[in-house]
């Protein structure tokens, strides 16, 4: 595999097997995660995503395994439909995290807490309320609605939180449009604001999701767009064109650079891009890998047997 592609993808997937559409039970999810981090595709995998309400189950399940080291965990905070539920959810989540850190001990390492803001109107309040509540990275998931630009600016100004956005779901409305996603990526690059994405990024290149009718963005497109935007200050239209690219041949990966549409990023610039786009949540690791293989970007070891 070319060094540029490896660098672009290394540790990019937060395993989310507990969440839809896979929705595995805790036993199956932990078993699959531990197999993944010891297998052929371990280099792609980062944290184990777990909702705050299921941390007790995770701690109990990890006791069954002779772990070589702590499992890195990303805690997904309680969903909130308004400010009142947000505050109640935070109280619940902080207690759950404290209990988990005590019960899991060295079997787990909490590396991120991801809180979902119910709206963009009160982002300053949400930031004040999450600051310092847990000793780890804090991501604020923002809704695709008016005020997102102001929310991203507020998160960047906070100097302690990172951004998160949802790129898919069970309904077409949960998929951001190409212009919306392009704007998000451009602003994060301009603000030097690290972020993660979740849901819908199952394929390396854009495709139509038949079950939901949504337009699925390609994770390779998003990674390349972030990297090239940071390196070359791409225009909004250039980012949109990159996100819409569905031909594998339009991307070029070598041991020294990645290239698309006349733009090129060195290995150092790819690293800088990954310092922005930290990871994306996916309930499957095999599906993205098979997509990369089908498009000719990687070769599976199993294909050589």
PDB file of C-alpha atoms in Angstrom:
ATOM      1  CA  UNK A   1       0.000   0.000   0.000  1.00  0.00           C
ATOM      2  CA  UNK A   2       1.236   3.482  -0.842  1.00  0.00           C
ATOM      3  CA  UNK A   3       2.468   5.442   2.166  1.00  0.00           C
ATOM      4  CA  UNK A   4       0.166   8.376   1.456  1.00  0.00           C
ATOM      5  CA  UNK A   5      -2.959   6.202   1.549  1.00  0.00           C
ATOM      6  CA  UNK A   6      -1.828   4.385   4.676  1.00  0.00           C
ATOM      7  CA  UNK A   7      -1.142   7.694   6.421  1.00  0.00           C
ATOM      8  CA  UNK A   8      -4.511   9.085   5.352  1.00  0.00           C
ATOM      9  CA  UNK A   9      -6.435   6.110   6.768  1.00  0.00           C
ATOM     10  CA  UNK A  10      -4.434   5.032   9.798  1.00  0.00           C
ATOM     11  CA  UNK A  11      -6.583   4.836  12.948  1.00  0.00           C
ATOM     12  CA  UNK A  12      -9.458   6.633  11.228  1.00  0.00           C
ATOM     13  CA  UNK A  13     -12.338   4.364  12.331  1.00  0.00           C
ATOM     14  CA  UNK A  14     -13.928   4.528  15.764  1.00  0.00           C
ATOM     15  CA  UNK A  15     -15.640   1.154  16.020  1.00  0.00           C
ATOM     16  CA  UNK A  16     -19.367   1.653  16.675  1.00  0.00           C
ATOM     17  CA  UNK A  17     -20.740  -1.876  16.523  1.00  0.00           C
ATOM     18  CA  UNK A  18     -23.202  -1.156  19.343  1.00  0.00           C
ATOM     19  CA  UNK A  19     -25.002   1.403  17.190  1.00  0.00           C
ATOM     20  CA  UNK A  20     -27.339   1.044  14.171  1.00  0.00           C
ATOM     21  CA  UNK A  21     -27.410  -0.452  11.673  1.00  0.00           C
ATOM     22  CA  UNK A  22     -25.278  -3.236  13.214  1.00  0.00           C
ATOM     23  CA  UNK A  23     -26.656  -2.729  16.730  1.00  0.00           C
ATOM     24  CA  UNK A  24     -24.733  -5.661  18.228  1.00  0.00           C
ATOM     25  CA  UNK A  25     -25.127  -6.601  21.860  1.00  0.00           C
ATOM     26  CA  UNK A  26     -22.206  -5.805  24.163  1.00  0.00           C
ATOM     27  CA  UNK A  27     -20.762  -9.316  24.132  1.00  0.00           C
ATOM     28  CA  UNK A  28     -20.657  -9.490  20.328  1.00  0.00           C
ATOM     29  CA  UNK A  29     -19.377  -5.926  19.923  1.00  0.00           C
ATOM     30  CA  UNK A  30     -16.490  -6.332  22.352  1.00  0.00           C
ATOM     31  CA  UNK A  31     -15.548  -9.671  20.822  1.00  0.00           C
ATOM     32  CA  UNK A  32     -15.529  -8.184  17.320  1.00  0.00           C
ATOM     33  CA  UNK A  33     -13.537  -5.123  18.388  1.00  0.00           C
ATOM     34  CA  UNK A  34     -10.854  -7.198  20.084  1.00  0.00           C
ATOM     35  CA  UNK A  35     -10.608  -9.423  17.015  1.00  0.00           C
ATOM     36  CA  UNK A  36     -10.295  -6.354  14.793  1.00  0.00           C
ATOM     37  CA  UNK A  37      -7.462  -4.760  16.766  1.00  0.00           C
ATOM     38  CA  UNK A  38      -5.503  -7.994  16.572  1.00  0.00           C
ATOM     39  CA  UNK A  39      -6.270  -8.700  12.917  1.00  0.00           C
ATOM     40  CA  UNK A  40      -5.362  -7.668   9.392  1.00  0.00           C
ATOM     41  CA  UNK A  41      -7.174  -4.327   9.582  1.00  0.00           C
ATOM     42  CA  UNK A  42      -6.017  -3.267  13.055  1.00  0.00           C
ATOM     43  CA  UNK A  43      -4.174  -0.277  11.587  1.00  0.00           C
ATOM     44  CA  UNK A  44      -7.515   1.280  10.608  1.00  0.00           C
ATOM     45  CA  UNK A  45      -9.166   0.972  14.011  1.00  0.00           C
ATOM     46  CA  UNK A  46      -9.056   3.470  16.850  1.00  0.00           C
ATOM     47  CA  UNK A  47     -11.536   3.692  19.734  1.00  0.00           C
ATOM     48  CA  UNK A  48     -14.463   1.587  20.915  1.00  0.00           C
ATOM     49  CA  UNK A  49     -17.570   3.803  20.872  1.00  0.00           C
ATOM     50  CA  UNK A  50     -19.995   3.202  23.730  1.00  0.00           C
ATOM     51  CA  UNK A  51     -22.977   5.189  24.979  1.00  0.00           C
ATOM     52  CA  UNK A  52     -22.736   6.462  28.536  1.00  0.00           C
ATOM     53  CA  UNK A  53     -25.773   4.379  29.486  1.00  0.00           C
ATOM     54  CA  UNK A  54     -23.961   1.137  28.521  1.00  0.00           C
ATOM     55  CA  UNK A  55     -20.621   1.777  30.220  1.00  0.00           C
ATOM     56  CA  UNK A  56     -21.484  -0.577  33.070  1.00  0.00           C
ATOM     57  CA  UNK A  57     -22.021  -3.407  30.593  1.00  0.00           C
ATOM     58  CA  UNK A  58     -18.736  -2.604  28.887  1.00  0.00           C
ATOM     59  CA  UNK A  59     -16.790  -2.701  32.144  1.00  0.00           C
ATOM     60  CA  UNK A  60     -18.310  -6.080  33.012  1.00  0.00           C
ATOM     61  CA  UNK A  61     -17.606  -7.509  29.549  1.00  0.00           C
ATOM     62  CA  UNK A  62     -13.974  -6.409  29.570  1.00  0.00           C
ATOM     63  CA  UNK A  63     -13.409  -8.382  32.773  1.00  0.00           C
ATOM     64  CA  UNK A  64     -13.787 -11.576  30.731  1.00  0.00           C
ATOM     65  CA  UNK A  65     -10.668 -10.932  28.649  1.00  0.00           C
ATOM     66  CA  UNK A  66      -6.926 -11.081  29.442  1.00  0.00           C
ATOM     67  CA  UNK A  67      -6.251  -7.740  27.784  1.00  0.00           C
ATOM     68  CA  UNK A  68      -2.746  -6.776  26.690  1.00  0.00           C
ATOM     69  CA  UNK A  69      -3.533  -3.131  27.391  1.00  0.00           C
ATOM     70  CA  UNK A  70      -6.406  -0.748  28.052  1.00  0.00           C
ATOM     71  CA  UNK A  71      -9.195  -0.516  25.476  1.00  0.00           C
ATOM     72  CA  UNK A  72      -9.497   3.091  24.217  1.00  0.00           C
ATOM     73  CA  UNK A  73     -13.102   4.204  24.662  1.00  0.00           C
ATOM     74  CA  UNK A  74     -15.099   7.065  23.162  1.00  0.00           C
ATOM     75  CA  UNK A  75     -18.132   7.747  25.348  1.00  0.00           C
ATOM     76  CA  UNK A  76     -21.251   8.906  23.507  1.00  0.00           C
ATOM     77  CA  UNK A  77     -23.340  11.197  25.686  1.00  0.00           C
ATOM     78  CA  UNK A  78     -27.092  11.036  26.157  1.00  0.00           C
ATOM     79  CA  UNK A  79     -29.284  12.360  23.353  1.00  0.00           C
ATOM     80  CA  UNK A  80     -31.035  15.611  24.249  1.00  0.00           C
ATOM     81  CA  UNK A  81     -34.044  17.197  22.569  1.00  0.00           C
ATOM     82  CA  UNK A  82     -33.780  20.528  24.437  1.00  0.00           C
ATOM     83  CA  UNK A  83     -31.753  22.425  27.062  1.00  0.00           C
ATOM     84  CA  UNK A  84     -33.554  20.802  29.990  1.00  0.00           C
ATOM     85  CA  UNK A  85     -32.813  17.290  28.769  1.00  0.00           C
ATOM     86  CA  UNK A  86     -29.252  18.341  27.948  1.00  0.00           C
ATOM     87  CA  UNK A  87     -28.597  19.297  31.568  1.00  0.00           C
ATOM     88  CA  UNK A  88     -30.194  16.128  32.928  1.00  0.00           C
ATOM     89  CA  UNK A  89     -28.239  14.056  30.433  1.00  0.00           C
ATOM     90  CA  UNK A  90     -24.945  15.595  31.497  1.00  0.00           C
ATOM     91  CA  UNK A  91     -25.611  14.754  35.147  1.00  0.00           C
ATOM     92  CA  UNK A  92     -26.333  11.149  34.179  1.00  0.00           C
ATOM     93  CA  UNK A  93     -23.316  10.908  31.893  1.00  0.00           C
ATOM     94  CA  UNK A  94     -20.819  12.349  34.370  1.00  0.00           C
ATOM     95  CA  UNK A  95     -21.945   9.833  36.982  1.00  0.00           C
ATOM     96  CA  UNK A  96     -21.740   6.979  34.465  1.00  0.00           C
ATOM     97  CA  UNK A  97     -18.236   8.006  33.410  1.00  0.00           C
ATOM     98  CA  UNK A  98     -17.023   8.246  36.998  1.00  0.00           C
ATOM     99  CA  UNK A  99     -18.412   4.806  37.828  1.00  0.00           C
ATOM    100  CA  UNK A 100     -16.922   3.330  34.656  1.00  0.00           C
ATOM    101  CA  UNK A 101     -13.444   4.701  35.275  1.00  0.00           C
ATOM    102  CA  UNK A 102     -13.513   3.198  38.742  1.00  0.00           C
ATOM    103  CA  UNK A 103     -14.903  -0.204  37.765  1.00  0.00           C
ATOM    104  CA  UNK A 104     -12.961  -0.680  34.523  1.00  0.00           C
ATOM    105  CA  UNK A 105      -9.666   0.406  36.009  1.00  0.00           C
ATOM    106  CA  UNK A 106      -6.745  -0.341  33.707  1.00  0.00           C
ATOM    107  CA  UNK A 107      -8.856  -2.412  31.341  1.00  0.00           C
ATOM    108  CA  UNK A 108     -10.099   0.728  29.607  1.00  0.00           C
ATOM    109  CA  UNK A 109      -8.849   4.203  28.815  1.00  0.00           C
ATOM    110  CA  UNK A 110     -11.495   6.861  28.256  1.00  0.00           C
ATOM    111  CA  UNK A 111     -10.174   8.968  25.397  1.00  0.00           C
ATOM    112  CA  UNK A 112     -13.171  11.047  24.337  1.00  0.00           C
ATOM    113  CA  UNK A 113     -16.559  12.275  25.491  1.00  0.00           C
ATOM    114  CA  UNK A 114     -19.027  13.203  22.747  1.00  0.00           C
ATOM    115  CA  UNK A 115     -21.964  15.403  23.695  1.00  0.00           C
ATOM    116  CA  UNK A 116     -24.828  16.124  21.297  1.00  0.00           C
ATOM    117  CA  UNK A 117     -25.999  19.733  21.358  1.00  0.00           C
ATOM    118  CA  UNK A 118     -29.796  19.910  20.893  1.00  0.00           C
ATOM    119  CA  UNK A 119     -29.513  23.189  18.963  1.00  0.00           C
ATOM    120  CA  UNK A 120     -27.053  25.843  17.824  1.00  0.00           C
ATOM    121  CA  UNK A 121     -28.785  28.744  19.565  1.00  0.00           C
ATOM    122  CA  UNK A 122     -27.366  28.025  23.009  1.00  0.00           C
ATOM    123  CA  UNK A 123     -23.890  26.781  22.084  1.00  0.00           C
ATOM    124  CA  UNK A 124     -22.178  29.159  24.520  1.00  0.00           C
ATOM    125  CA  UNK A 125     -24.221  27.674  27.368  1.00  0.00           C
ATOM    126  CA  UNK A 126     -23.467  24.112  26.305  1.00  0.00           C
ATOM    127  CA  UNK A 127     -19.755  24.851  26.140  1.00  0.00           C
ATOM    128  CA  UNK A 128     -19.730  26.346  29.628  1.00  0.00           C
ATOM    129  CA  UNK A 129     -21.549  23.327  31.007  1.00  0.00           C
ATOM    130  CA  UNK A 130     -19.255  20.683  29.482  1.00  0.00           C
ATOM    131  CA  UNK A 131     -15.947  22.387  30.185  1.00  0.00           C
ATOM    132  CA  UNK A 132     -13.932  20.305  32.617  1.00  0.00           C
ATOM    133  CA  UNK A 133     -16.680  17.776  33.383  1.00  0.00           C
ATOM    134  CA  UNK A 134     -14.537  14.824  32.271  1.00  0.00           C
ATOM    135  CA  UNK A 135     -10.737  14.489  32.059  1.00  0.00           C
ATOM    136  CA  UNK A 136     -10.604  13.753  28.345  1.00  0.00           C
ATOM    137  CA  UNK A 137     -11.164  15.176  24.860  1.00  0.00           C
ATOM    138  CA  UNK A 138     -14.650  16.667  24.468  1.00  0.00           C
ATOM    139  CA  UNK A 139     -16.523  16.731  21.160  1.00  0.00           C
ATOM    140  CA  UNK A 140     -19.708  18.704  20.592  1.00  0.00           C
ATOM    141  CA  UNK A 141     -22.009  17.243  17.939  1.00  0.00           C
ATOM    142  CA  UNK A 142     -23.827  20.021  16.110  1.00  0.00           C
ATOM    143  CA  UNK A 143     -27.143  19.780  14.257  1.00  0.00           C
ATOM    144  CA  UNK A 144     -27.314  20.642  10.557  1.00  0.00           C
ATOM    145  CA  UNK A 145     -29.375  23.793  11.032  1.00  0.00           C
ATOM    146  CA  UNK A 146     -28.999  27.564  11.036  1.00  0.00           C
ATOM    147  CA  UNK A 147     -26.247  28.747  13.319  1.00  0.00           C
ATOM    148  CA  UNK A 148     -23.724  25.980  12.673  1.00  0.00           C
ATOM    149  CA  UNK A 149     -21.080  28.438  11.463  1.00  0.00           C
ATOM    150  CA  UNK A 150     -21.412  30.441  14.674  1.00  0.00           C
ATOM    151  CA  UNK A 151     -21.294  27.237  16.721  1.00  0.00           C
ATOM    152  CA  UNK A 152     -18.091  26.078  15.039  1.00  0.00           C
ATOM    153  CA  UNK A 153     -16.515  29.460  15.711  1.00  0.00           C
ATOM    154  CA  UNK A 154     -17.545  29.261  19.374  1.00  0.00           C
ATOM    155  CA  UNK A 155     -16.115  25.751  19.738  1.00  0.00           C
ATOM    156  CA  UNK A 156     -12.829  26.865  18.183  1.00  0.00           C
ATOM    157  CA  UNK A 157     -12.695  29.882  20.487  1.00  0.00           C
ATOM    158  CA  UNK A 158     -13.313  27.702  23.555  1.00  0.00           C
ATOM    159  CA  UNK A 159      -9.848  26.175  23.118  1.00  0.00           C
ATOM    160  CA  UNK A 160     -10.890  22.935  24.849  1.00  0.00           C
ATOM    161  CA  UNK A 161     -13.590  21.327  22.691  1.00  0.00           C
ATOM    162  CA  UNK A 162     -13.651  19.735  19.246  1.00  0.00           C
ATOM    163  CA  UNK A 163     -16.459  19.539  16.688  1.00  0.00           C
ATOM    164  CA  UNK A 164     -18.539  16.570  15.595  1.00  0.00           C
ATOM    165  CA  UNK A 165     -21.119  16.208  12.838  1.00  0.00           C
ATOM    166  CA  UNK A 166     -23.443  13.457  11.666  1.00  0.00           C
ATOM    167  CA  UNK A 167     -23.146  12.354   8.048  1.00  0.00           C
ATOM    168  CA  UNK A 168     -25.961   9.821   7.809  1.00  0.00           C
ATOM    169  CA  UNK A 169     -28.751   7.975   9.546  1.00  0.00           C
ATOM    170  CA  UNK A 170     -32.022   6.152   9.043  1.00  0.00           C
ATOM    171  CA  UNK A 171     -33.666   9.011   7.118  1.00  0.00           C
ATOM    172  CA  UNK A 172     -32.518  11.000   4.049  1.00  0.00           C
ATOM    173  CA  UNK A 173     -32.703  14.225   6.084  1.00  0.00           C
ATOM    174  CA  UNK A 174     -29.878  12.952   8.293  1.00  0.00           C
ATOM    175  CA  UNK A 175     -27.441  13.138   5.378  1.00  0.00           C
ATOM    176  CA  UNK A 176     -25.946  16.611   4.915  1.00  0.00           C
ATOM    177  CA  UNK A 177     -25.893  17.936   1.376  1.00  0.00           C
ATOM    178  CA  UNK A 178     -22.619  18.310  -0.482  1.00  0.00           C
ATOM    179  CA  UNK A 179     -22.642  22.121   0.014  1.00  0.00           C
ATOM    180  CA  UNK A 180     -23.364  21.710   3.737  1.00  0.00           C
ATOM    181  CA  UNK A 181     -20.536  19.244   4.268  1.00  0.00           C
ATOM    182  CA  UNK A 182     -18.162  21.296   2.122  1.00  0.00           C
ATOM    183  CA  UNK A 183     -18.907  24.358   4.236  1.00  0.00           C
ATOM    184  CA  UNK A 184     -18.288  22.417   7.439  1.00  0.00           C
ATOM    185  CA  UNK A 185     -14.933  21.085   6.208  1.00  0.00           C
ATOM    186  CA  UNK A 186     -13.821  24.468   4.912  1.00  0.00           C
ATOM    187  CA  UNK A 187     -14.660  26.259   8.140  1.00  0.00           C
ATOM    188  CA  UNK A 188     -12.964  23.630  10.329  1.00  0.00           C
ATOM    189  CA  UNK A 189      -9.830  23.955   8.196  1.00  0.00           C
ATOM    190  CA  UNK A 190      -9.919  27.752   8.372  1.00  0.00           C
ATOM    191  CA  UNK A 191     -10.447  27.673  12.146  1.00  0.00           C
ATOM    192  CA  UNK A 192      -7.866  24.899  12.618  1.00  0.00           C
ATOM    193  CA  UNK A 193     -10.616  23.069  14.509  1.00  0.00           C
ATOM    194  CA  UNK A 194     -10.261  19.274  14.903  1.00  0.00           C
ATOM    195  CA  UNK A 195     -13.421  17.275  14.297  1.00  0.00           C
ATOM    196  CA  UNK A 196     -14.869  13.822  13.870  1.00  0.00           C
ATOM    197  CA  UNK A 197     -17.806  12.546  11.843  1.00  0.00           C
ATOM    198  CA  UNK A 198     -20.218   9.714  12.431  1.00  0.00           C
ATOM    199  CA  UNK A 199     -22.722   7.587  10.512  1.00  0.00           C
ATOM    200  CA  UNK A 200     -23.092   7.126   6.780  1.00  0.00           C
ATOM    201  CA  UNK A 201     -19.408   6.910   5.872  1.00  0.00           C
ATOM    202  CA  UNK A 202     -19.396   3.231   4.944  1.00  0.00           C
ATOM    203  CA  UNK A 203     -17.955   3.619   1.450  1.00  0.00           C
ATOM    204  CA  UNK A 204     -14.741   5.218   0.190  1.00  0.00           C
ATOM    205  CA  UNK A 205     -16.547   7.081  -2.603  1.00  0.00           C
ATOM    206  CA  UNK A 206     -20.026   8.655  -2.715  1.00  0.00           C
ATOM    207  CA  UNK A 207     -22.967   6.412  -3.457  1.00  0.00           C
ATOM    208  CA  UNK A 208     -26.749   6.247  -3.144  1.00  0.00           C
ATOM    209  CA  UNK A 209     -28.108   4.509  -0.060  1.00  0.00           C
ATOM    210  CA  UNK A 210     -31.104   2.562  -1.339  1.00  0.00           C
ATOM    211  CA  UNK A 211     -32.711   1.726   2.051  1.00  0.00           C
ATOM    212  CA  UNK A 212     -32.891   5.364   3.189  1.00  0.00           C
ATOM    213  CA  UNK A 213     -32.740   7.192  -0.123  1.00  0.00           C
ATOM    214  CA  UNK A 214     -29.892   9.314   1.203  1.00  0.00           C
ATOM    215  CA  UNK A 215     -26.739  10.446  -0.579  1.00  0.00           C
ATOM    216  CA  UNK A 216     -23.844   8.725   1.172  1.00  0.00           C
ATOM    217  CA  UNK A 217     -20.598  10.666   1.212  1.00  0.00           C
ATOM    218  CA  UNK A 218     -17.310   8.872   0.598  1.00  0.00           C
ATOM    219  CA  UNK A 219     -14.924   8.762   3.532  1.00  0.00           C
ATOM    220  CA  UNK A 220     -11.947   8.927   1.163  1.00  0.00           C
ATOM    221  CA  UNK A 221     -13.408  12.077  -0.405  1.00  0.00           C
ATOM    222  CA  UNK A 222     -13.878  13.692   2.991  1.00  0.00           C
ATOM    223  CA  UNK A 223     -10.355  12.810   4.117  1.00  0.00           C
ATOM    224  CA  UNK A 224      -8.830  14.098   0.884  1.00  0.00           C
ATOM    225  CA  UNK A 225     -10.985  17.236   0.963  1.00  0.00           C
ATOM    226  CA  UNK A 226      -9.909  18.058   4.513  1.00  0.00           C
ATOM    227  CA  UNK A 227      -6.248  17.492   3.703  1.00  0.00           C
ATOM    228  CA  UNK A 228      -6.208  19.462   0.454  1.00  0.00           C
ATOM    229  CA  UNK A 229      -8.359  22.245   1.872  1.00  0.00           C
ATOM    230  CA  UNK A 230      -5.927  22.716   4.751  1.00  0.00           C
ATOM    231  CA  UNK A 231      -2.921  22.558   2.418  1.00  0.00           C
ATOM    232  CA  UNK A 232      -4.225  24.741  -0.415  1.00  0.00           C
ATOM    233  CA  UNK A 233      -7.160  26.739   0.995  1.00  0.00           C
ATOM    234  CA  UNK A 234      -9.561  25.232  -1.539  1.00  0.00           C
ATOM    235  CA  UNK A 235     -12.632  27.206  -2.526  1.00  0.00           C
ATOM    236  CA  UNK A 236     -16.081  25.975  -1.527  1.00  0.00           C
ATOM    237  CA  UNK A 237     -16.760  24.888  -5.104  1.00  0.00           C
ATOM    238  CA  UNK A 238     -13.483  22.958  -5.299  1.00  0.00           C
ATOM    239  CA  UNK A 239     -14.341  21.129  -2.085  1.00  0.00           C
ATOM    240  CA  UNK A 240     -17.795  20.317  -3.437  1.00  0.00           C
ATOM    241  CA  UNK A 241     -16.278  18.944  -6.643  1.00  0.00           C
ATOM    242  CA  UNK A 242     -13.921  16.759  -4.635  1.00  0.00           C
ATOM    243  CA  UNK A 243     -16.770  15.456  -2.470  1.00  0.00           C
ATOM    244  CA  UNK A 244     -18.729  14.591  -5.621  1.00  0.00           C
ATOM    245  CA  UNK A 245     -15.865  12.654  -7.243  1.00  0.00           C
ATOM    246  CA  UNK A 246     -16.915   9.027  -7.653  1.00  0.00           C
ATOM    247  CA  UNK A 247     -14.204   7.791 -10.035  1.00  0.00           C
ATOM    248  CA  UNK A 248     -11.266   6.064  -8.272  1.00  0.00           C
ATOM    249  CA  UNK A 249      -8.908   7.097 -11.070  1.00  0.00           C
ATOM    250  CA  UNK A 250      -9.359  10.767 -10.129  1.00  0.00           C
ATOM    251  CA  UNK A 251      -7.365  10.116  -6.957  1.00  0.00           C
ATOM    252  CA  UNK A 252      -3.650   9.352  -7.047  1.00  0.00           C
ATOM    253  CA  UNK A 253      -1.701   7.919  -4.130  1.00  0.00           C
ATOM    254  CA  UNK A 254       2.067   7.453  -4.068  1.00  0.00           C
ATOM    255  CA  UNK A 255       4.667   6.872  -1.389  1.00  0.00           C
ATOM    256  CA  UNK A 256       5.230  10.618  -1.166  1.00  0.00           C
ATOM    257  CA  UNK A 257       1.878  12.335  -1.822  1.00  0.00           C
ATOM    258  CA  UNK A 258      -1.815  12.192  -2.623  1.00  0.00           C
ATOM    259  CA  UNK A 259      -3.214  14.120  -5.557  1.00  0.00           C
ATOM    260  CA  UNK A 260      -6.596  15.125  -6.938  1.00  0.00           C
ATOM    261  CA  UNK A 261      -7.619  17.637  -9.600  1.00  0.00           C
ATOM    262  CA  UNK A 262      -4.235  19.308  -9.920  1.00  0.00           C
ATOM    263  CA  UNK A 263      -3.792  19.632  -6.160  1.00  0.00           C
ATOM    264  CA  UNK A 264      -1.227  17.612  -4.227  1.00  0.00           C
ATOM    265  CA  UNK A 265      -0.541  16.995  -0.535  1.00  0.00           C
ATOM    266  CA  UNK A 266       2.773  15.779   0.855  1.00  0.00           C
ATOM    267  CA  UNK A 267       3.031  13.246   3.667  1.00  0.00           C
ATOM    268  CA  UNK A 268       3.474  16.090   6.148  1.00  0.00           C
ATOM    269  CA  UNK A 269       0.358  17.786   4.792  1.00  0.00           C
ATOM    270  CA  UNK A 270      -1.583  14.521   5.076  1.00  0.00           C
ATOM    271  CA  UNK A 271      -0.541  14.313   8.723  1.00  0.00           C
ATOM    272  CA  UNK A 272      -1.757  17.886   9.198  1.00  0.00           C
ATOM    273  CA  UNK A 273      -5.065  16.960   7.560  1.00  0.00           C
ATOM    274  CA  UNK A 274      -5.484  14.040   9.945  1.00  0.00           C
ATOM    275  CA  UNK A 275      -4.788  16.365  12.863  1.00  0.00           C
ATOM    276  CA  UNK A 276      -8.024  18.042  11.742  1.00  0.00           C
ATOM    277  CA  UNK A 277     -10.165  15.061  10.695  1.00  0.00           C
ATOM    278  CA  UNK A 278      -9.482  12.775  13.641  1.00  0.00           C
ATOM    279  CA  UNK A 279     -11.828   9.854  13.001  1.00  0.00           C
ATOM    280  CA  UNK A 280     -15.260   8.727  11.916  1.00  0.00           C
ATOM    281  CA  UNK A 281     -17.615   6.344  13.664  1.00  0.00           C
ATOM    282  CA  UNK A 282     -18.599   3.195  11.796  1.00  0.00           C
ATOM    283  CA  UNK A 283     -20.445   0.095  12.951  1.00  0.00           C
ATOM    284  CA  UNK A 284     -18.409  -1.908  10.431  1.00  0.00           C
ATOM    285  CA  UNK A 285     -14.723  -2.028   9.589  1.00  0.00           C
ATOM    286  CA  UNK A 286     -14.948  -4.757   6.966  1.00  0.00           C
ATOM    287  CA  UNK A 287     -17.417  -2.819   4.788  1.00  0.00           C
ATOM    288  CA  UNK A 288     -15.114   0.209   4.350  1.00  0.00           C
ATOM    289  CA  UNK A 289     -12.163  -2.126   3.700  1.00  0.00           C
ATOM    290  CA  UNK A 290     -14.078  -4.089   1.076  1.00  0.00           C
ATOM    291  CA  UNK A 291     -15.077  -0.810  -0.552  1.00  0.00           C
ATOM    292  CA  UNK A 292     -11.441   0.266  -0.752  1.00  0.00           C
ATOM    293  CA  UNK A 293     -10.541  -3.088  -2.301  1.00  0.00           C
ATOM    294  CA  UNK A 294     -13.405  -2.979  -4.811  1.00  0.00           C
ATOM    295  CA  UNK A 295     -12.308   0.477  -5.948  1.00  0.00           C
ATOM    296  CA  UNK A 296      -8.734  -0.746  -6.365  1.00  0.00           C
ATOM    297  CA  UNK A 297      -7.193   1.341  -3.590  1.00  0.00           C
ATOM    298  CA  UNK A 298      -6.048  -1.634  -1.475  1.00  0.00           C
ATOM    299  CA  UNK A 299      -5.551  -5.354  -1.897  1.00  0.00           C
ATOM    300  CA  UNK A 300      -6.914  -7.694   0.757  1.00  0.00           C
ATOM    301  CA  UNK A 301      -4.502 -10.272   2.129  1.00  0.00           C
ATOM    302  CA  UNK A 302      -7.233 -12.885   1.688  1.00  0.00           C
ATOM    303  CA  UNK A 303      -7.128 -12.235  -2.064  1.00  0.00           C
ATOM    304  CA  UNK A 304      -3.555 -13.545  -2.152  1.00  0.00           C
ATOM    305  CA  UNK A 305      -4.394 -16.876  -0.576  1.00  0.00           C
TER     306      UNK A 305
END
